[in-house]
Amino acid sequence: MKMDSPFPLDLTRAASAFAALGSEQRLSVLRTLVRAGPEGLSIGTLGTRTGVTGSTLTHHVKILSSAGLVTQARQGRSIICAAVAFDEVQELSNFLLTECCADRDIRDEEHDHG
C-alpha cells in the first residue's frame, strides 16, 4: 500500500467515503471484500458471507461503488465485486491520523494561559 497519494484526500471526498461507510451492513460488505483480496467475490458469495442479499446488497454495493471504494465487473454470468480502493481506505486512515496530536502544544499553551 502506498502511503502518499499524488492527490491528497480532501474534506469532501473523505466525508463522502465516511458517509458510505456509515452503515453496519456497508461496513460489513467492505470488510468482507477487503478480506477476499483484489480478486473480489461474486455477488452471491458476498451476500452469503455478509448475510445481506438481494436488492439490499445491490443498494449497499452501489453506494460503496459511488464512493469509489468498490468496483463491480461482469465475469461470465457472474457479477464480481471487489474492494479495489485499498489506497483510498489507507487515505481515509491517514486523513484522520496525519495530524495526530498536532494541537497538543496549543492545548498546553491555552491551559497555561487560561
PDB file of C-alpha atoms in Angstrom:
ATOM      1  CA  MET A   1       0.000   0.000   0.000  1.00  0.00           C
ATOM      2  CA  LYS A   2       1.309   3.399  -0.843  1.00  0.00           C
ATOM      3  CA  MET A   3       1.255   5.960   1.908  1.00  0.00           C
ATOM      4  CA  ASP A   4       1.429   9.168  -0.125  1.00  0.00           C
ATOM      5  CA  SER A   5      -1.068   9.978  -2.841  1.00  0.00           C
ATOM      6  CA  PRO A   6      -0.432  12.496  -5.614  1.00  0.00           C
ATOM      7  CA  PHE A   7      -3.979  13.686  -4.915  1.00  0.00           C
ATOM      8  CA  PRO A   8      -4.361  14.196  -1.165  1.00  0.00           C
ATOM      9  CA  LEU A   9      -7.773  13.347   0.200  1.00  0.00           C
ATOM     10  CA  ASP A  10      -9.843  16.478   0.612  1.00  0.00           C
ATOM     11  CA  LEU A  11     -12.581  17.025   3.149  1.00  0.00           C
ATOM     12  CA  THR A  12     -15.383  16.487   0.614  1.00  0.00           C
ATOM     13  CA  ARG A  13     -14.036  13.132  -0.622  1.00  0.00           C
ATOM     14  CA  ALA A  14     -13.321  11.990   2.927  1.00  0.00           C
ATOM     15  CA  ALA A  15     -16.845  12.924   4.037  1.00  0.00           C
ATOM     16  CA  SER A  16     -18.337  11.045   1.077  1.00  0.00           C
ATOM     17  CA  ALA A  17     -16.328   7.910   1.809  1.00  0.00           C
ATOM     18  CA  PHE A  18     -17.048   8.022   5.533  1.00  0.00           C
ATOM     19  CA  ALA A  19     -20.757   8.546   4.784  1.00  0.00           C
ATOM     20  CA  ALA A  20     -20.719   5.450   2.566  1.00  0.00           C
ATOM     21  CA  LEU A  21     -19.249   3.503   5.481  1.00  0.00           C
ATOM     22  CA  GLY A  22     -21.863   4.861   7.883  1.00  0.00           C
ATOM     23  CA  SER A  23     -23.922   1.676   7.807  1.00  0.00           C
ATOM     24  CA  GLU A  24     -23.116  -1.560   9.603  1.00  0.00           C
ATOM     25  CA  GLN A  25     -24.133  -3.537   6.531  1.00  0.00           C
ATOM     26  CA  ARG A  26     -21.982  -1.482   4.147  1.00  0.00           C
ATOM     27  CA  LEU A  27     -19.049  -1.684   6.513  1.00  0.00           C
ATOM     28  CA  SER A  28     -19.540  -5.452   6.674  1.00  0.00           C
ATOM     29  CA  VAL A  29     -19.655  -5.652   2.867  1.00  0.00           C
ATOM     30  CA  LEU A  30     -16.428  -3.654   2.530  1.00  0.00           C
ATOM     31  CA  ARG A  31     -14.631  -5.650   5.240  1.00  0.00           C
ATOM     32  CA  THR A  32     -15.671  -8.898   3.561  1.00  0.00           C
ATOM     33  CA  LEU A  33     -14.364  -7.664   0.212  1.00  0.00           C
ATOM     34  CA  VAL A  34     -11.109  -6.460   1.775  1.00  0.00           C
ATOM     35  CA  ARG A  35     -10.666  -9.911   3.345  1.00  0.00           C
ATOM     36  CA  ALA A  36     -11.274 -11.541  -0.050  1.00  0.00           C
ATOM     37  CA  GLY A  37      -8.436  -9.582  -1.629  1.00  0.00           C
ATOM     38  CA  PRO A  38      -8.204  -7.989  -5.059  1.00  0.00           C
ATOM     39  CA  GLU A  39      -9.905 -10.930  -6.809  1.00  0.00           C
ATOM     40  CA  GLY A  40     -13.165  -9.961  -5.113  1.00  0.00           C
ATOM     41  CA  LEU A  41     -16.252 -12.122  -4.693  1.00  0.00           C
ATOM     42  CA  SER A  42     -19.295 -12.912  -6.739  1.00  0.00           C
ATOM     43  CA  ILE A  43     -22.361 -11.027  -5.601  1.00  0.00           C
ATOM     44  CA  GLY A  44     -23.868 -14.346  -4.429  1.00  0.00           C
ATOM     45  CA  THR A  45     -20.863 -15.266  -2.309  1.00  0.00           C
ATOM     46  CA  LEU A  46     -20.705 -11.744  -0.930  1.00  0.00           C
ATOM     47  CA  GLY A  47     -24.350 -11.989   0.094  1.00  0.00           C
ATOM     48  CA  THR A  48     -23.806 -15.358   1.762  1.00  0.00           C
ATOM     49  CA  ARG A  49     -20.775 -14.173   3.707  1.00  0.00           C
ATOM     50  CA  THR A  50     -22.369 -10.941   4.886  1.00  0.00           C
ATOM     51  CA  GLY A  51     -25.959 -12.073   5.321  1.00  0.00           C
ATOM     52  CA  VAL A  52     -27.031  -9.145   3.127  1.00  0.00           C
ATOM     53  CA  THR A  53     -28.802 -10.270  -0.030  1.00  0.00           C
ATOM     54  CA  GLY A  54     -30.965  -9.166  -2.927  1.00  0.00           C
ATOM     55  CA  SER A  55     -31.838  -5.567  -3.545  1.00  0.00           C
ATOM     56  CA  THR A  56     -30.423  -4.529  -0.161  1.00  0.00           C
ATOM     57  CA  LEU A  57     -26.980  -5.828  -1.129  1.00  0.00           C
ATOM     58  CA  THR A  58     -27.256  -4.214  -4.561  1.00  0.00           C
ATOM     59  CA  HIS A  59     -28.139  -0.897  -2.897  1.00  0.00           C
ATOM     60  CA  HIS A  60     -25.174  -1.062  -0.499  1.00  0.00           C
ATOM     61  CA  VAL A  61     -22.702  -2.071  -3.218  1.00  0.00           C
ATOM     62  CA  LYS A  62     -23.941   0.828  -5.365  1.00  0.00           C
ATOM     63  CA  ILE A  63     -23.286   3.319  -2.545  1.00  0.00           C
ATOM     64  CA  LEU A  64     -19.818   1.880  -1.884  1.00  0.00           C
ATOM     65  CA  SER A  65     -19.117   1.958  -5.606  1.00  0.00           C
ATOM     66  CA  SER A  66     -20.239   5.595  -5.891  1.00  0.00           C
ATOM     67  CA  ALA A  67     -17.828   6.461  -3.085  1.00  0.00           C
ATOM     68  CA  GLY A  68     -15.012   4.803  -5.034  1.00  0.00           C
ATOM     69  CA  LEU A  69     -14.467   2.022  -2.504  1.00  0.00           C
ATOM     70  CA  VAL A  70     -15.797  -0.947  -4.503  1.00  0.00           C
ATOM     71  CA  THR A  71     -15.981  -1.942  -8.158  1.00  0.00           C
ATOM     72  CA  GLN A  72     -18.295  -4.320  -9.948  1.00  0.00           C
ATOM     73  CA  ALA A  73     -17.440  -6.220 -13.120  1.00  0.00           C
ATOM     74  CA  ARG A  74     -19.241  -8.862 -15.106  1.00  0.00           C
ATOM     75  CA  GLN A  75     -17.318 -12.110 -15.395  1.00  0.00           C
ATOM     76  CA  GLY A  76     -19.251 -14.593 -17.479  1.00  0.00           C
ATOM     77  CA  ARG A  77     -22.687 -14.800 -15.885  1.00  0.00           C
ATOM     78  CA  SER A  78     -21.467 -13.535 -12.504  1.00  0.00           C
ATOM     79  CA  ILE A  79     -21.012 -10.056 -11.172  1.00  0.00           C
ATOM     80  CA  ILE A  80     -17.755  -9.780  -9.253  1.00  0.00           C
ATOM     81  CA  CYS A  81     -17.440  -7.140  -6.566  1.00  0.00           C
ATOM     82  CA  ALA A  82     -14.025  -6.102  -5.330  1.00  0.00           C
ATOM     83  CA  ALA A  83     -12.691  -3.632  -2.814  1.00  0.00           C
ATOM     84  CA  VAL A  84     -10.269  -2.004  -5.193  1.00  0.00           C
ATOM     85  CA  ALA A  85      -9.808   1.093  -3.144  1.00  0.00           C
ATOM     86  CA  PHE A  86      -7.217  -0.205  -0.713  1.00  0.00           C
ATOM     87  CA  ASP A  87      -5.302   3.036  -1.221  1.00  0.00           C
ATOM     88  CA  GLU A  88      -8.495   5.032  -0.577  1.00  0.00           C
ATOM     89  CA  VAL A  89      -9.083   3.184   2.703  1.00  0.00           C
ATOM     90  CA  GLN A  90      -5.455   3.897   3.662  1.00  0.00           C
ATOM     91  CA  GLU A  91      -6.001   7.548   2.756  1.00  0.00           C
ATOM     92  CA  LEU A  92      -9.080   7.657   4.996  1.00  0.00           C
ATOM     93  CA  SER A  93      -6.974   6.389   7.881  1.00  0.00           C
ATOM     94  CA  ASN A  94      -4.232   8.859   7.071  1.00  0.00           C
ATOM     95  CA  PHE A  95      -6.823  11.645   6.825  1.00  0.00           C
ATOM     96  CA  LEU A  96      -7.705  11.069  10.467  1.00  0.00           C
ATOM     97  CA  LEU A  97      -4.233  10.317  11.759  1.00  0.00           C
ATOM     98  CA  THR A  98      -1.935  12.620   9.760  1.00  0.00           C
ATOM     99  CA  GLU A  99      -2.326  15.497  12.136  1.00  0.00           C
ATOM    100  CA  CYS A 100      -2.494  13.380  15.261  1.00  0.00           C
ATOM    101  CA  CYS A 101      -1.521  15.436  18.291  1.00  0.00           C
ATOM    102  CA  ALA A 102      -0.691  18.479  16.121  1.00  0.00           C
ATOM    103  CA  ASP A 103      -2.531  20.783  18.514  1.00  0.00           C
ATOM    104  CA  ARG A 104      -1.086  19.273  21.672  1.00  0.00           C
ATOM    105  CA  ASP A 105       1.268  22.225  22.184  1.00  0.00           C
ATOM    106  CA  ILE A 106      -1.579  24.675  21.544  1.00  0.00           C
ATOM    107  CA  ARG A 107      -3.765  22.946  24.142  1.00  0.00           C
ATOM    108  CA  ASP A 108      -0.929  23.045  26.673  1.00  0.00           C
ATOM    109  CA  GLU A 109      -0.329  26.747  25.954  1.00  0.00           C
ATOM    110  CA  GLU A 110      -4.060  27.526  26.337  1.00  0.00           C
ATOM    111  CA  HIS A 111      -4.115  25.641  29.622  1.00  0.00           C
ATOM    112  CA  ASP A 112      -1.041  27.503  30.895  1.00  0.00           C
ATOM    113  CA  HIS A 113      -2.517  30.889  29.921  1.00  0.00           C
ATOM    114  CA  GLY A 114      -6.136  30.094  30.746  1.00  0.00           C
TER     115      GLY A 114
END
